Amino acid sequence: METTFTIGNKSFVLDEDKAEEAFAAKRVINGRHTMAFNLLPLKYQWAYDIYRSMKANHWEPEDVPMQKDIEQWQSDQLSEQERWIIRMGIGYFSAAEGIVGDNVLHVVREMVTAPELKLVLGRHAHEENIHADSLLYMISSLGINPHECEAMFEQIPTILRKNEFVTKVSQSLRRETDLTTVENKQLLAKNIFVFGQCMEGTQFYGLFGMILSLYRQNKFPGIGQMFRYTLRDESNHIEVFRNLFMDLIEENQEIWNADFREELRELMREAVRLEKEFIEDCLPTNAVGLSSGEFTQYIDYIADRRLVGVGLEPLNSGVENPLPWLAELMDISKEQNFFEGRVTEYQKASALEAVSDDDL
Ligand code: FE
Ligand code: MN
């Protein structure tokens, strides 16, 4: 069907079939390559919806006051164990946020072809920059030597192993990779699964739980608040990668066989094992209100939710959530008074509702 627009003495003929062809040519991978960033017509509506929700959640580290945290850090009220959790949190995430952002930009965003997917991935990478920046803000506020953080991800073996676990599914993929073979399609699917469900979806949650547990006891209110914002962002990232994974599988069903599904479950099993070892390093002694057993059980619980979310069998079905309060702390939208100023304005500016936090 053609539509003609006549403006003055000029006429323009637009062919609707062309738009439909463009829509049909959109694919997660191996779609039409075009220099135009043609978002419309949208094929992956979820990508645009999550993008809107991410924008509505925009925050900047400097919006969060750190005075109380600085006073506590300098006082003698804290145990060595509590300080160690903060150091491990800052040390691990300083490396991890950068690794995620790099993978989003240089692997996944380069390999997908539909513009609305590139749009949401660009925002995802930007949020990793905000997270990295928030850690820098924490380090400089508390006066921690930046070399200590650098040393942590080189010298603490449990951090090193978690990082190696993810970078090994990232290094072999680049823009030039031929994505028409089953093997390479599976490599990309594995990457999206490992980063979204194993790393951001599971391996981030040991420390999230510990830091928010301190926050609940009124320790490190500024750091806790930044981690709450980060956690809210991460739930969008997990959702982006979950949808991306599901659509990739849907469009390339030849890769979804029993062996591959088992391989993915095995990767999650390894992620869980690494995270439990890491939790033992974060909590060598059971401090007040913090027991490593609860956090390791939480990892089993959350890992199964991630597996089920992408259509895989759980590893330990029936494990209960030992930290029900964590979901409540996540639900920032309930706090009427917190959002004054900038953050509220961003939220009002968006007509779309936020993605629900129920994936915790
Ligand atoms: Fe992040
Ligand atoms: Mn993330």
Coordinates of C-alpha atoms and ligand atoms in Angstrom, one line a residue:
M1 CA 0.0 0.0 0.0
E2 CA 1.3 3.5 -0.9
T3 CA 0.4 6.8 0.7
T4 CA 1.0 10.0 -1.1
F5 CA 1.8 13.3 0.8
T6 CA 1.3 16.4 -1.3
I7 CA 3.0 19.5 0.2
G8 CA 2.8 22.6 -2.0
N9 CA 3.8 21.5 -5.5
K10 CA 5.8 18.5 -4.3
S11 CA 4.5 15.0 -3.7
F12 CA 6.1 12.2 -1.7
V13 CA 5.1 8.6 -2.0
L14 CA 5.7 6.4 1.0
D15 CA 5.4 2.6 0.7
E16 CA 3.9 0.9 3.7
D17 CA 5.1 -2.5 2.5
K18 CA 8.7 -1.2 2.9
A19 CA 8.0 -0.5 6.6
E20 CA 6.5 -4.0 7.0
E21 CA 9.5 -5.5 5.4
A22 CA 11.8 -3.6 7.7
F23 CA 9.8 -4.9 10.7
A24 CA 9.9 -8.5 9.4
A25 CA 13.7 -8.2 9.0
K26 CA 14.3 -7.3 12.6
R27 CA 16.0 -10.1 14.5
V28 CA 17.9 -10.4 17.8
I29 CA 20.9 -11.6 15.7
N30 CA 21.5 -11.9 11.9
G31 CA 18.9 -9.2 11.2
R32 CA 19.1 -6.5 8.6
H33 CA 22.2 -4.3 9.0
T34 CA 21.4 -0.7 8.4
M35 CA 23.1 2.5 9.3
A36 CA 19.8 4.1 10.3
F37 CA 18.8 3.6 13.9
N38 CA 15.3 2.7 12.9
L39 CA 13.5 2.1 16.2
L40 CA 10.1 2.1 14.6
P41 CA 8.2 0.0 14.0
L42 CA 9.1 -1.6 17.3
K43 CA 9.4 -5.4 17.3
Y44 CA 10.8 -5.9 20.8
Q45 CA 8.3 -3.8 22.7
W46 CA 9.7 -5.1 26.0
A47 CA 13.1 -3.5 25.2
Y48 CA 11.5 -0.1 24.8
D49 CA 9.4 -0.5 27.9
I50 CA 12.3 -1.5 30.1
Y51 CA 14.4 1.4 28.6
R52 CA 11.6 3.8 29.8
S53 CA 11.6 2.3 33.2
M54 CA 15.4 2.5 33.5
K55 CA 15.3 6.2 32.6
A56 CA 12.6 6.8 35.2
N57 CA 14.9 5.3 37.8
H58 CA 17.9 7.6 37.0
W59 CA 20.0 8.5 39.9
E60 CA 23.4 10.1 40.6
P61 CA 25.8 9.1 43.4
E62 CA 26.2 12.7 44.6
D63 CA 22.5 12.9 45.4
V64 CA 23.1 10.5 48.3
P65 CA 24.6 12.1 51.5
M66 CA 27.6 10.2 52.9
Q67 CA 28.2 12.2 56.1
K68 CA 26.8 9.6 58.5
D69 CA 28.8 6.8 56.7
I70 CA 32.0 8.9 57.1
E71 CA 31.3 9.4 60.8
Q72 CA 30.7 5.7 61.3
W73 CA 33.8 4.7 59.3
Q74 CA 36.0 7.0 61.4
S75 CA 34.4 6.0 64.8
D76 CA 35.4 3.0 66.9
Q77 CA 31.8 1.7 66.9
L78 CA 32.3 -0.7 64.0
S79 CA 33.6 -4.3 64.2
E80 CA 36.4 -5.4 61.9
Q81 CA 33.9 -7.8 60.3
E82 CA 31.6 -4.9 59.4
R83 CA 34.4 -2.9 57.8
W84 CA 35.5 -6.0 55.9
I85 CA 32.1 -6.4 54.3
I86 CA 32.2 -2.8 53.1
R87 CA 35.7 -3.3 51.7
M88 CA 34.7 -6.5 50.0
G89 CA 31.6 -4.8 48.5
I90 CA 33.6 -1.9 47.2
G91 CA 36.4 -4.2 46.0
Y92 CA 34.3 -6.7 44.2
F93 CA 31.9 -4.4 42.6
S94 CA 34.6 -2.0 41.4
A95 CA 35.8 -4.7 39.1
A96 CA 32.4 -6.4 38.4
E97 CA 30.5 -3.3 37.2
G98 CA 33.2 -2.6 34.6
I99 CA 33.2 -6.2 33.4
V100 CA 29.5 -6.1 32.9
G101 CA 29.5 -2.8 31.1
D102 CA 32.3 -3.9 28.8
N103 CA 30.5 -7.1 27.9
V104 CA 27.3 -5.2 27.2
L105 CA 29.0 -2.6 24.9
H106 CA 31.6 -4.7 23.2
V107 CA 29.9 -8.1 22.9
V108 CA 26.2 -8.1 23.2
R109 CA 25.3 -4.6 21.8
E110 CA 27.7 -5.2 18.9
M111 CA 26.2 -8.6 18.1
V112 CA 22.4 -7.9 18.2
T113 CA 20.9 -6.3 15.2
A114 CA 17.5 -4.7 16.1
P115 CA 17.9 -1.0 17.0
E116 CA 15.5 -1.1 20.0
L117 CA 17.8 -3.8 21.5
K118 CA 20.8 -1.6 21.0
L119 CA 18.9 1.3 22.6
V120 CA 18.2 -0.6 25.9
L121 CA 21.7 -2.0 25.9
G122 CA 23.2 1.5 25.6
R123 CA 21.3 2.5 28.7
H124 CA 22.3 -0.7 30.5
A125 CA 26.0 0.1 29.9
H126 CA 25.5 3.7 31.1
E127 CA 24.0 2.4 34.3
E128 CA 27.1 0.3 34.8
N129 CA 29.1 3.5 34.6
I130 CA 26.8 5.1 37.2
H131 CA 27.4 2.1 39.5
A132 CA 31.2 2.2 38.9
D133 CA 31.0 6.0 39.7
S134 CA 29.1 5.4 42.9
L135 CA 31.9 3.1 44.1
L136 CA 34.4 5.7 43.3
Y137 CA 32.3 8.2 45.4
M138 CA 32.2 5.7 48.3
I139 CA 35.9 5.1 48.2
S140 CA 36.7 8.8 48.1
S141 CA 34.2 9.7 50.8
L142 CA 35.5 7.1 53.2
G143 CA 39.1 7.8 52.3
I144 CA 39.9 4.2 51.4
N145 CA 43.1 3.9 49.4
P146 CA 42.1 3.2 45.8
H147 CA 45.0 0.7 45.4
E148 CA 43.4 -1.5 48.0
C149 CA 40.5 -2.0 45.7
E150 CA 42.7 -2.8 42.8
A151 CA 44.6 -5.3 45.0
M152 CA 41.4 -7.0 46.1
F153 CA 40.4 -8.2 42.7
E154 CA 43.9 -9.4 41.9
Q155 CA 44.8 -10.9 45.3
I156 CA 41.6 -12.4 46.7
P157 CA 41.2 -15.7 45.0
T158 CA 37.4 -15.9 45.4
I159 CA 37.0 -12.6 43.6
L160 CA 39.5 -13.6 40.9
R161 CA 37.6 -16.8 40.3
K162 CA 34.2 -15.1 40.0
N163 CA 35.7 -12.7 37.5
E164 CA 37.4 -15.4 35.5
F165 CA 34.1 -17.4 35.4
V166 CA 32.4 -14.5 33.5
T167 CA 35.3 -13.2 31.3
K168 CA 35.9 -16.7 29.9
V169 CA 32.5 -16.5 28.1
S170 CA 33.2 -13.0 26.9
Q171 CA 36.6 -13.1 25.4
S172 CA 35.9 -15.3 22.4
L173 CA 33.0 -13.2 21.1
R174 CA 33.4 -10.0 19.1
R175 CA 31.5 -8.2 16.4
E176 CA 33.2 -10.2 13.6
T177 CA 32.1 -13.6 15.1
D178 CA 30.1 -15.6 12.5
L179 CA 26.7 -16.0 14.2
T180 CA 25.2 -18.3 11.6
T181 CA 26.7 -21.4 13.2
V182 CA 25.0 -23.3 16.0
E183 CA 28.2 -23.3 18.0
N184 CA 28.6 -19.5 17.9
K185 CA 24.9 -18.9 18.6
Q186 CA 25.2 -21.1 21.6
L187 CA 28.3 -19.1 22.7
L188 CA 26.3 -15.9 22.6
A189 CA 23.3 -17.5 24.4
K190 CA 25.7 -18.8 27.0
N191 CA 27.2 -15.3 27.4
I192 CA 23.8 -13.7 27.8
F193 CA 22.8 -16.4 30.4
V194 CA 26.0 -16.2 32.4
F195 CA 26.1 -12.4 32.6
G196 CA 22.4 -11.9 33.1
Q197 CA 21.3 -14.8 35.2
C198 CA 24.5 -16.1 36.9
M199 CA 26.4 -12.9 37.5
E200 CA 24.1 -10.0 37.8
G201 CA 21.2 -12.3 38.7
T202 CA 22.9 -14.5 41.3
Q203 CA 26.5 -13.6 42.1
F204 CA 25.7 -10.0 43.0
Y205 CA 23.3 -11.1 45.7
G206 CA 25.6 -12.3 48.4
L207 CA 27.0 -8.9 48.9
F208 CA 23.8 -7.1 48.2
G209 CA 22.3 -9.1 51.1
M210 CA 25.1 -8.4 53.5
I211 CA 25.3 -4.7 52.8
L212 CA 21.6 -4.2 53.0
S213 CA 21.6 -6.2 56.2
L214 CA 24.0 -3.6 57.7
Y215 CA 21.8 -0.9 56.3
R216 CA 18.9 -2.4 58.1
Q217 CA 20.8 -2.0 61.4
N218 CA 21.4 1.7 60.5
K219 CA 25.0 1.1 59.5
F220 CA 26.2 2.9 56.3
P221 CA 23.0 4.6 55.3
G222 CA 24.5 6.3 52.3
I223 CA 26.2 3.2 51.0
G224 CA 23.1 1.2 51.7
Q225 CA 21.0 3.6 49.8
M226 CA 23.3 3.5 46.7
F227 CA 23.2 -0.3 46.8
R228 CA 19.4 -0.2 46.9
Y229 CA 19.4 2.0 43.8
T230 CA 21.9 -0.3 42.2
L231 CA 19.8 -3.4 43.1
R232 CA 16.8 -1.8 41.5
D233 CA 18.8 -1.2 38.3
E234 CA 20.1 -4.7 38.4
S235 CA 16.6 -6.1 38.4
N236 CA 16.0 -4.3 35.1
H237 CA 19.3 -5.6 33.7
I238 CA 18.4 -9.2 34.6
E239 CA 15.1 -8.7 32.9
V240 CA 16.7 -7.2 29.8
F241 CA 19.1 -10.2 29.5
R242 CA 16.3 -12.7 30.3
N243 CA 14.1 -11.3 27.5
L244 CA 17.1 -11.1 25.2
F245 CA 17.9 -14.8 25.9
M246 CA 14.3 -15.9 25.5
D247 CA 13.9 -14.2 22.1
L248 CA 17.3 -15.4 20.9
I249 CA 16.2 -19.0 21.7
E250 CA 12.8 -18.5 20.2
E251 CA 14.3 -17.3 16.9
N252 CA 17.1 -19.9 16.9
Q253 CA 15.4 -23.0 18.2
E254 CA 18.0 -25.4 16.8
I255 CA 20.4 -24.4 19.7
W256 CA 17.9 -25.3 22.4
N257 CA 18.6 -29.0 22.9
A258 CA 18.9 -31.1 26.0
D259 CA 22.8 -31.0 26.1
F260 CA 22.8 -27.3 25.9
R261 CA 20.2 -26.9 28.5
E262 CA 22.2 -29.1 30.8
E263 CA 25.4 -27.1 30.1
L264 CA 23.6 -23.9 31.2
R265 CA 22.4 -25.5 34.4
E266 CA 26.0 -26.7 35.0
L267 CA 27.2 -23.1 34.6
M268 CA 24.7 -22.0 37.2
R269 CA 25.9 -24.7 39.5
E270 CA 29.4 -23.4 39.2
A271 CA 28.3 -19.8 39.7
V272 CA 26.6 -20.8 42.9
R273 CA 29.6 -22.7 44.2
L274 CA 31.9 -19.7 43.5
E275 CA 29.5 -17.4 45.2
K276 CA 29.2 -19.5 48.3
E277 CA 33.0 -19.6 48.6
F278 CA 33.0 -15.8 48.2
I279 CA 30.4 -15.4 50.9
E280 CA 32.6 -17.4 53.3
D281 CA 35.4 -14.9 52.6
C282 CA 33.1 -11.9 53.1
L283 CA 31.9 -13.3 56.4
P284 CA 34.7 -15.3 58.1
T285 CA 33.1 -14.8 61.5
N286 CA 29.4 -14.6 62.2
A287 CA 28.8 -11.0 63.2
V288 CA 25.7 -9.6 64.9
G289 CA 22.7 -10.3 62.7
L290 CA 24.8 -11.8 59.9
S291 CA 25.2 -15.5 59.3
S292 CA 26.8 -16.9 56.2
G293 CA 24.4 -19.8 56.2
E294 CA 21.5 -17.5 55.5
F295 CA 23.3 -15.8 52.6
T296 CA 24.4 -19.1 51.0
Q297 CA 20.8 -20.4 51.3
Y298 CA 19.6 -17.2 49.6
I299 CA 22.0 -17.9 46.7
D300 CA 20.4 -21.3 46.2
Y301 CA 17.0 -19.7 46.3
I302 CA 17.7 -16.9 43.9
A303 CA 19.7 -19.2 41.5
D304 CA 16.6 -21.4 41.1
R305 CA 14.4 -18.4 40.4
R306 CA 16.8 -17.3 37.6
L307 CA 16.9 -20.8 36.1
V308 CA 13.1 -21.1 36.1
G309 CA 12.8 -17.6 34.7
V310 CA 14.6 -18.8 31.5
G311 CA 12.8 -22.1 31.3
L312 CA 15.4 -24.3 33.0
E313 CA 14.9 -26.8 35.7
P314 CA 15.9 -25.6 39.2
L315 CA 18.9 -27.1 41.0
N316 CA 17.4 -27.4 44.5
S317 CA 13.6 -27.0 44.2
G318 CA 11.9 -26.2 47.4
V319 CA 14.6 -24.0 49.0
E320 CA 12.9 -21.2 50.9
N321 CA 13.9 -17.5 50.9
P322 CA 15.7 -17.0 54.2
L323 CA 15.8 -13.2 53.7
P324 CA 12.2 -12.1 53.0
W325 CA 13.1 -8.5 54.2
L326 CA 15.4 -8.1 51.2
A327 CA 12.4 -7.8 48.8
E328 CA 10.9 -5.1 51.0
L329 CA 14.1 -3.1 51.1
M330 CA 14.2 -3.3 47.3
D331 CA 10.8 -1.8 46.9
I332 CA 11.9 1.8 46.9
S333 CA 8.7 3.1 45.3
K334 CA 6.9 2.6 48.6
E335 CA 8.9 5.4 50.2
Q336 CA 6.9 8.5 49.6
N337 CA 9.2 10.9 51.2
F338 CA 12.5 9.7 50.0
F339 CA 12.0 10.9 46.5
E340 CA 12.2 14.6 46.7
G341 CA 13.9 16.6 44.0
R342 CA 15.5 15.1 41.0
V343 CA 14.6 11.5 41.2
T344 CA 10.9 12.2 41.6
E345 CA 10.9 14.5 38.6
Y346 CA 12.4 11.8 36.4
Q347 CA 9.7 9.4 37.6
K348 CA 6.9 11.8 36.9
A349 CA 8.3 12.5 33.5
S350 CA 7.7 8.9 32.5
A351 CA 4.2 7.7 31.6
L352 CA 5.2 4.1 31.9
E353 CA 5.2 2.1 35.1
A354 CA 8.4 0.7 36.4
V355 CA 9.2 -2.9 35.8
S356 CA 8.0 -4.8 38.9
D357 CA 10.5 -5.7 41.5
D358 CA 9.1 -9.2 41.9
D359 CA 12.1 -11.0 40.5
L360 CA 13.8 -10.9 43.9
Ligands
FE1 FE 25.6 -2.8 37.9
MN2 MN 24.0 -4.4 35.9

